[in-house]
Coordinates of C-alpha atoms in Angstrom, one line a residue:
M25 CA 81.1 105.0 51.2
V26 CA 83.2 103.0 53.7
D27 CA 85.1 106.1 54.6
E28 CA 81.9 108.1 55.0
V29 CA 80.2 105.6 57.4
L30 CA 83.4 105.3 59.5
A31 CA 83.6 109.0 59.9
E32 CA 79.9 109.3 60.8
A33 CA 80.2 106.6 63.4
G34 CA 83.4 108.0 64.8
R35 CA 85.3 104.8 64.0
T36 CA 88.2 106.2 61.9
Q37 CA 91.5 105.2 63.4
R38 CA 93.4 107.9 65.3
R39 CA 96.9 106.6 64.6
I40 CA 98.6 104.6 61.9
R41 CA 97.8 100.9 62.3
D42 CA 98.5 97.6 60.6
L43 CA 94.7 97.3 60.3
P44 CA 93.1 100.7 59.5
S45 CA 89.4 100.9 60.0
R46 CA 88.7 100.9 56.3
V47 CA 90.7 97.7 55.9
V48 CA 88.8 96.1 58.8
V49 CA 85.5 96.7 57.0
Y50 CA 87.0 95.1 53.8
L51 CA 88.1 92.2 56.0
L52 CA 84.5 91.7 57.3
L53 CA 83.1 91.8 53.8
A54 CA 85.7 89.3 52.7
G55 CA 84.8 87.1 55.6
A56 CA 81.2 87.0 54.3
L57 CA 82.5 85.8 50.9
F58 CA 84.6 83.1 52.6
P59 CA 82.5 81.9 55.6
G60 CA 84.1 78.5 55.9
I61 CA 87.6 79.6 56.9
G62 CA 89.2 81.4 59.8
W63 CA 90.0 85.1 59.8
Q64 CA 93.7 84.6 59.2
Q65 CA 92.9 82.6 56.0
V66 CA 90.5 85.3 55.0
W67 CA 93.3 87.9 55.4
Q68 CA 95.5 85.7 53.2
R69 CA 92.9 85.8 50.4
L70 CA 92.3 89.5 50.9
T71 CA 96.0 90.3 50.4
A72 CA 96.9 87.4 47.9
G73 CA 96.9 89.7 44.9
L74 CA 99.1 92.4 46.5
D75 CA 102.4 91.1 45.2
G76 CA 105.4 93.2 46.1
L77 CA 103.5 95.5 48.5
E78 CA 104.5 93.5 51.6
P79 CA 101.1 93.8 53.4
A80 CA 101.0 93.4 57.2
T81 CA 100.5 90.0 58.7
P82 CA 98.3 90.6 61.8
T83 CA 97.7 87.9 64.4
A84 CA 94.2 86.4 65.1
G85 CA 94.2 88.5 68.3
A86 CA 95.0 91.7 66.5
M87 CA 92.2 91.1 64.0
A88 CA 89.7 90.3 66.8
Q89 CA 90.6 93.6 68.5
A90 CA 90.3 95.5 65.3
R91 CA 86.8 94.1 64.6
K92 CA 85.8 95.0 68.1
R93 CA 87.2 98.5 67.7
V94 CA 85.2 99.1 64.5
G95 CA 82.0 97.6 65.8
A96 CA 78.6 97.1 64.1
V97 CA 77.5 100.7 63.5
P98 CA 79.6 101.4 60.4
L99 CA 78.4 98.1 58.8
R100 CA 74.8 99.0 59.7
R101 CA 75.1 102.4 58.1
L102 CA 76.8 100.9 55.0
F103 CA 73.8 98.6 54.6
D104 CA 71.5 101.6 54.9
L105 CA 73.4 103.3 52.1
L106 CA 73.1 100.2 49.8
R107 CA 69.7 98.8 50.6
G108 CA 67.0 99.5 48.0
P109 CA 65.2 97.8 45.1
A110 CA 67.7 98.5 42.2
A111 CA 64.6 98.4 40.0
G112 CA 63.9 101.1 37.4
I113 CA 60.7 101.5 35.6
G114 CA 61.8 99.1 32.8
T115 CA 63.2 96.4 35.0
V116 CA 61.7 93.1 33.8
G117 CA 59.5 91.4 36.4
A118 CA 60.1 94.1 39.1
R119 CA 56.7 95.8 38.8
W120 CA 53.1 94.6 38.5
R121 CA 50.6 97.1 37.1
G122 CA 52.9 99.9 38.0
L123 CA 53.5 98.7 41.6
L124 CA 56.9 97.6 42.9
V125 CA 56.4 94.1 44.1
C126 CA 57.9 93.3 47.5
A127 CA 57.7 90.6 50.1
V128 CA 58.5 90.1 53.8
D129 CA 59.3 86.9 55.6
G130 CA 61.5 85.6 58.4
T131 CA 64.1 82.9 58.9
L132 CA 66.4 81.5 61.6
V133 CA 70.2 81.8 61.5
A134 CA 72.4 79.7 63.8
V135 CA 75.0 81.5 65.9
P136 CA 78.0 80.0 67.8
D137 CA 77.2 78.2 71.1
S138 CA 79.1 80.5 73.4
P139 CA 78.0 81.7 76.9
A140 CA 77.6 85.3 75.7
N141 CA 75.4 84.2 72.7
Q142 CA 73.4 81.9 74.9
A143 CA 72.6 84.8 77.2
E144 CA 71.2 86.8 74.2
F145 CA 69.9 84.2 71.8
V146 CA 67.9 81.0 72.6
R147 CA 67.9 77.6 71.2
H148 CA 65.1 76.8 68.8
R149 CA 62.9 74.0 70.1
C150 CA 62.7 70.9 67.8
N151 CA 61.5 67.3 67.9
N152 CA 64.7 65.9 69.4
G153 CA 64.9 68.4 72.2
G154 CA 66.9 71.7 71.9
A155 CA 68.7 72.6 68.7
G156 CA 72.4 72.3 68.6
Y157 CA 73.0 76.1 68.3
P158 CA 71.2 79.2 69.5
S159 CA 69.6 81.1 66.7
L160 CA 68.7 84.7 65.8
R161 CA 65.5 85.7 63.9
L162 CA 66.1 87.6 60.6
L163 CA 63.4 89.4 58.7
I164 CA 64.0 91.0 55.3
L165 CA 61.9 93.1 53.0
V166 CA 62.8 92.0 49.4
S167 CA 62.1 93.4 46.0
C168 CA 60.7 90.3 44.3
G169 CA 61.9 91.2 40.8
T170 CA 65.6 91.7 41.6
R171 CA 65.7 90.0 45.1
T172 CA 67.6 93.0 46.4
V173 CA 67.0 93.9 50.1
L174 CA 65.0 97.0 50.9
D175 CA 65.4 96.6 54.7
A176 CA 66.2 94.1 57.3
V177 CA 65.8 93.6 61.1
F178 CA 67.0 90.8 63.4
G179 CA 67.1 89.8 67.0
P180 CA 66.5 87.0 69.5
T181 CA 64.0 84.3 68.6
S182 CA 62.2 84.9 71.9
N183 CA 60.4 87.6 69.9
G184 CA 58.2 86.4 66.9
E185 CA 58.1 87.6 63.4
T186 CA 55.1 89.9 64.0
F187 CA 57.2 91.7 66.7
Y188 CA 59.9 92.6 64.2
A189 CA 57.8 93.2 61.1
P190 CA 56.6 96.8 62.1
S191 CA 60.3 97.9 62.0
L192 CA 60.3 97.3 58.2
V193 CA 57.3 99.5 57.6
R194 CA 59.7 102.5 57.4
S195 CA 60.9 101.4 54.0
L196 CA 57.4 101.1 52.4
R197 CA 55.9 103.9 50.4
E198 CA 53.2 104.7 47.8
G199 CA 53.7 102.8 44.6
M200 CA 54.6 99.5 46.3
I201 CA 52.7 96.3 47.1
V202 CA 54.0 94.0 49.8
L203 CA 53.2 90.3 49.9
L204 CA 52.8 88.6 53.2
D205 CA 52.3 85.1 54.5
R206 CA 49.3 84.4 56.8
N207 CA 51.5 84.7 59.9
F208 CA 51.6 88.5 59.2
A209 CA 47.8 88.9 58.8
V210 CA 47.7 91.1 61.8
Q211 CA 45.3 94.0 61.8
A212 CA 47.7 96.5 63.3
L213 CA 50.4 95.6 60.8
V214 CA 48.1 96.0 57.8
E215 CA 46.9 99.3 59.1
A216 CA 50.5 100.5 59.5
I217 CA 51.4 99.5 56.0
T218 CA 48.4 101.2 54.4
R219 CA 49.3 104.4 56.2
T220 CA 52.5 104.5 54.2
G221 CA 50.5 104.5 51.0
A222 CA 51.7 101.0 50.0
H223 CA 49.2 98.2 49.2
V224 CA 49.0 94.8 50.9
L225 CA 48.4 91.3 49.6
V226 CA 48.3 88.8 52.5
R227 CA 47.1 85.3 53.0
V228 CA 44.8 84.6 55.9
K229 CA 43.5 81.5 57.5
E230 CA 40.7 79.9 55.4
H231 CA 38.2 80.0 58.2
R232 CA 38.9 83.6 59.4
R233 CA 35.6 85.5 59.6
L234 CA 35.6 88.6 57.5
P235 CA 32.2 90.5 57.1
V236 CA 30.8 90.6 53.5
L237 CA 30.1 94.2 52.7
G238 CA 29.6 93.8 49.0
R239 CA 30.2 91.1 46.3
F240 CA 31.9 91.5 42.9
A241 CA 31.3 89.7 39.7
D242 CA 34.6 87.8 39.8
G243 CA 33.6 86.1 43.1
S244 CA 35.6 88.3 45.4
Y245 CA 33.9 90.4 48.0
L246 CA 34.5 93.7 49.9
S247 CA 35.3 93.5 53.6
G248 CA 37.1 95.3 56.3
L249 CA 40.3 94.5 58.4
G250 CA 40.1 96.9 61.2
A251 CA 39.9 100.4 59.7
V252 CA 41.1 99.2 56.3
S253 CA 38.8 98.4 53.4
V254 CA 40.0 95.1 51.8
R255 CA 38.9 92.7 49.2
V256 CA 38.7 89.0 50.0
I257 CA 39.6 86.4 47.3
D258 CA 38.8 82.7 48.0
C259 CA 40.6 80.4 45.6
E260 CA 41.8 76.9 45.0
I261 CA 45.3 76.3 43.6
T262 CA 45.9 72.9 42.0
L263 CA 49.4 71.6 41.3
G264 CA 50.5 68.5 39.5
T265 CA 53.4 66.8 41.3
S266 CA 55.2 63.5 41.0
Q267 CA 52.7 62.2 43.6
G268 CA 49.6 63.3 41.6
L269 CA 47.4 66.4 41.8
R270 CA 47.3 68.4 45.0
T271 CA 44.7 71.2 45.6
C272 CA 45.1 73.8 48.4
A273 CA 42.5 76.4 49.5
Y274 CA 43.8 80.0 49.8
R275 CA 42.1 83.0 51.2
L276 CA 43.8 86.2 50.1
V277 CA 43.1 89.7 51.4
T278 CA 44.3 92.8 49.5
T279 CA 43.8 96.5 49.7
L280 CA 43.4 96.5 45.9
T281 CA 39.6 96.7 46.0
D282 CA 38.7 97.4 42.4
P283 CA 38.2 94.1 40.5
R284 CA 38.2 96.0 37.1
T285 CA 41.8 97.3 37.5
H286 CA 43.1 94.3 39.5
P287 CA 41.3 91.1 38.4
A288 CA 41.1 88.3 41.0
I289 CA 42.9 85.8 38.8
E290 CA 45.9 88.1 38.3
V291 CA 46.1 88.9 42.0
I292 CA 46.2 85.1 42.7
R293 CA 49.1 84.7 40.3
L294 CA 50.8 87.7 41.8
Y295 CA 50.8 86.1 45.2
H296 CA 53.1 83.3 43.9
E297 CA 55.9 86.0 43.8
R298 CA 56.0 85.8 47.6
W299 CA 58.4 82.8 47.2
E300 CA 61.1 85.1 45.9
V301 CA 62.0 86.0 49.5
E302 CA 62.5 82.3 50.3
T303 CA 64.9 82.1 47.4
S304 CA 66.8 85.1 48.9
Y305 CA 67.2 83.2 52.2
L306 CA 68.4 80.1 50.2
E307 CA 71.1 82.3 48.6
I308 CA 72.2 83.8 51.9
K309 CA 72.0 80.7 54.1
S310 CA 72.9 77.9 51.6
T311 CA 74.8 79.5 48.7
I312 CA 76.9 82.0 50.7
L313 CA 77.1 80.4 54.2
G314 CA 76.8 76.8 52.9
G315 CA 74.6 76.0 55.9
R316 CA 77.3 77.0 58.3
V317 CA 77.0 78.7 61.7
L318 CA 78.1 82.3 62.0
R319 CA 81.6 83.0 63.4
A320 CA 81.1 85.7 66.1
R321 CA 80.9 84.5 69.7
T322 CA 79.4 87.7 71.2
P323 CA 76.1 89.4 70.4
A324 CA 77.9 92.5 69.2
G325 CA 80.1 90.5 66.9
V326 CA 77.0 88.7 65.6
A327 CA 75.3 92.0 64.7
Q328 CA 78.5 93.1 62.9
E329 CA 78.7 89.8 61.0
V330 CA 75.0 89.8 60.0
F331 CA 75.3 93.4 58.6
A332 CA 78.5 92.4 56.7
L333 CA 76.6 89.4 55.3
L334 CA 73.7 91.6 54.2
V335 CA 76.0 94.2 52.6
T336 CA 77.8 91.5 50.7
Y337 CA 74.6 89.9 49.5
Q338 CA 73.2 93.3 48.5
V339 CA 76.3 94.3 46.5
L340 CA 76.2 91.0 44.6
R341 CA 72.5 91.5 43.8
L342 CA 73.1 95.1 42.7
A343 CA 75.8 93.9 40.3
M344 CA 73.4 91.3 38.9
A345 CA 70.6 93.8 38.5
D346 CA 72.9 96.4 36.8
A347 CA 74.0 93.7 34.4
T348 CA 70.6 92.4 33.4
G349 CA 69.3 96.0 33.3
T350 CA 71.6 96.7 30.3
R351 CA 69.6 94.4 28.1
P352 CA 65.9 94.7 27.3
D353 CA 65.0 91.0 27.5
P354 CA 66.5 89.0 30.4
D355 CA 64.5 88.7 33.6
P356 CA 66.7 89.1 36.6
D357 CA 65.5 85.6 37.7
R358 CA 67.8 84.2 35.0
A359 CA 71.0 85.6 36.5
S360 CA 72.9 83.0 38.5
F361 CA 73.7 84.1 42.0
S362 CA 76.3 81.3 42.3
I363 CA 78.2 82.7 39.3
A364 CA 78.2 86.2 40.8
L365 CA 79.4 84.9 44.2
N366 CA 82.2 82.8 42.8
T367 CA 83.3 85.6 40.4
A368 CA 83.5 88.0 43.4
R369 CA 85.6 85.5 45.3
D370 CA 88.0 85.2 42.3
L371 CA 88.3 88.9 41.9
L372 CA 89.0 89.4 45.5
V373 CA 91.8 86.9 45.6
Q374 CA 93.3 88.3 42.4
A375 CA 92.8 91.9 43.4
A376 CA 91.4 92.4 39.9
G377 CA 88.5 94.4 38.4
I378 CA 89.3 97.5 40.5
F379 CA 87.9 100.9 39.5
D380 CA 90.8 103.3 39.2
N381 CA 89.0 106.3 37.7
T382 CA 85.6 108.0 37.6
T383 CA 84.3 105.9 34.7
V384 CA 82.1 103.2 36.3
D385 CA 81.4 100.1 34.3
L386 CA 77.9 99.1 35.3
V387 CA 78.3 95.6 33.9
G388 CA 81.8 94.8 35.1
T389 CA 83.4 91.4 35.3
I390 CA 80.7 89.9 37.5
G391 CA 78.0 91.2 35.2
R392 CA 79.7 89.9 32.0
R393 CA 80.1 86.4 33.5
V394 CA 76.4 86.4 34.7
L395 CA 75.2 87.5 31.2
A396 CA 77.3 84.9 29.5
C397 CA 75.7 82.1 31.5
L398 CA 72.0 83.1 31.9
M399 CA 69.9 80.3 33.3
P400 CA 66.7 79.0 31.5
A401 CA 63.4 80.7 32.3
R402 CA 62.2 79.9 35.8
R403 CA 60.3 76.6 36.1
I404 CA 57.3 76.4 38.3
R405 CA 58.1 74.5 41.5
T406 CA 55.9 71.3 41.3
R407 CA 57.7 69.0 43.7
P408 CA 56.3 68.3 47.1
R409 CA 58.4 69.0 50.2
V410 CA 60.5 66.0 51.1
V411 CA 63.4 65.3 53.4
K412 CA 66.4 65.1 51.0
R413 CA 68.9 64.0 53.7
A414 CA 68.1 62.4 57.0
I415 CA 69.2 64.2 60.1
S416 CA 71.1 62.0 62.5
K417 CA 69.9 61.9 66.1

């Protein structure tokens, strides 16, 4: 696949180099696995297991030139080849009443504070003035059952989430339902999603006026959002936390308008799956990056690095989905992302677990370690949001 995207993008090297284009792509993916070290140390890990082969020892400048030569296009095309739900009909937790459950949300990712990045990205405003680093806005469309990425878009934070969200509509189709937070309850976006044949379940503001066109026995009612017929479900969700009971009012709007085939109580429970996209961001920003700022000091380098990060995350998630899919019982939620990540790091340093023939082991070393240490069934999050660690001024 790497060779294919390099050829399509016209980035295959024209002469013999210490850093052929294919190796540069591997270097970028290795950099996503080891975000806390410089590129020369990443190279040392990438070549550590090649005893007796005397690999090249490129300088930091040579690696910088090689990354610039390859650019972001091959990484973007590689991501396009890999993105998808990795969910078959029998994948536990991936579908609800025959519909592939997906979610969209956005997050901010800090980039280096260089003049070039400052010209493209802006600092996010906060209580203590400007943030320490400029940020980019990342939106991903996630399959909630496997937490694999179906699509992604990113850019400056000067544009909001609703500006980027329509770019993800291309990856929706019939047989899917997409869960959205109330920030995405935009009439034009809902209409665009329904035109693909996908269904929508979105939270709206509690006091948003929606005309009552008919009432159902379960308490929901028929309404309209622009040209789209929707069903409105008003509910209260009560959680027991360490600080006592807390009740929140939710108004949900969905294109699933038949209360007999899609009861209101089940639709309300389904909406909880929207938090899976937040867990995906936790795995990318905290588990992989460890809360660190990206490396690249130019916007082009940032794009390259983000696509490398998304490819790496997707490959790990595909390996986890393949492993849990070989057994009938385990929910993909029980697979540990940390175990998959650290196993991949070990295998890269050792140059181990390499496929050398056409027989592909869908479980592999990563899958076997994940299956050997499955986590307990997911517990419901009942703790209130609190500041775990004070931020120094």
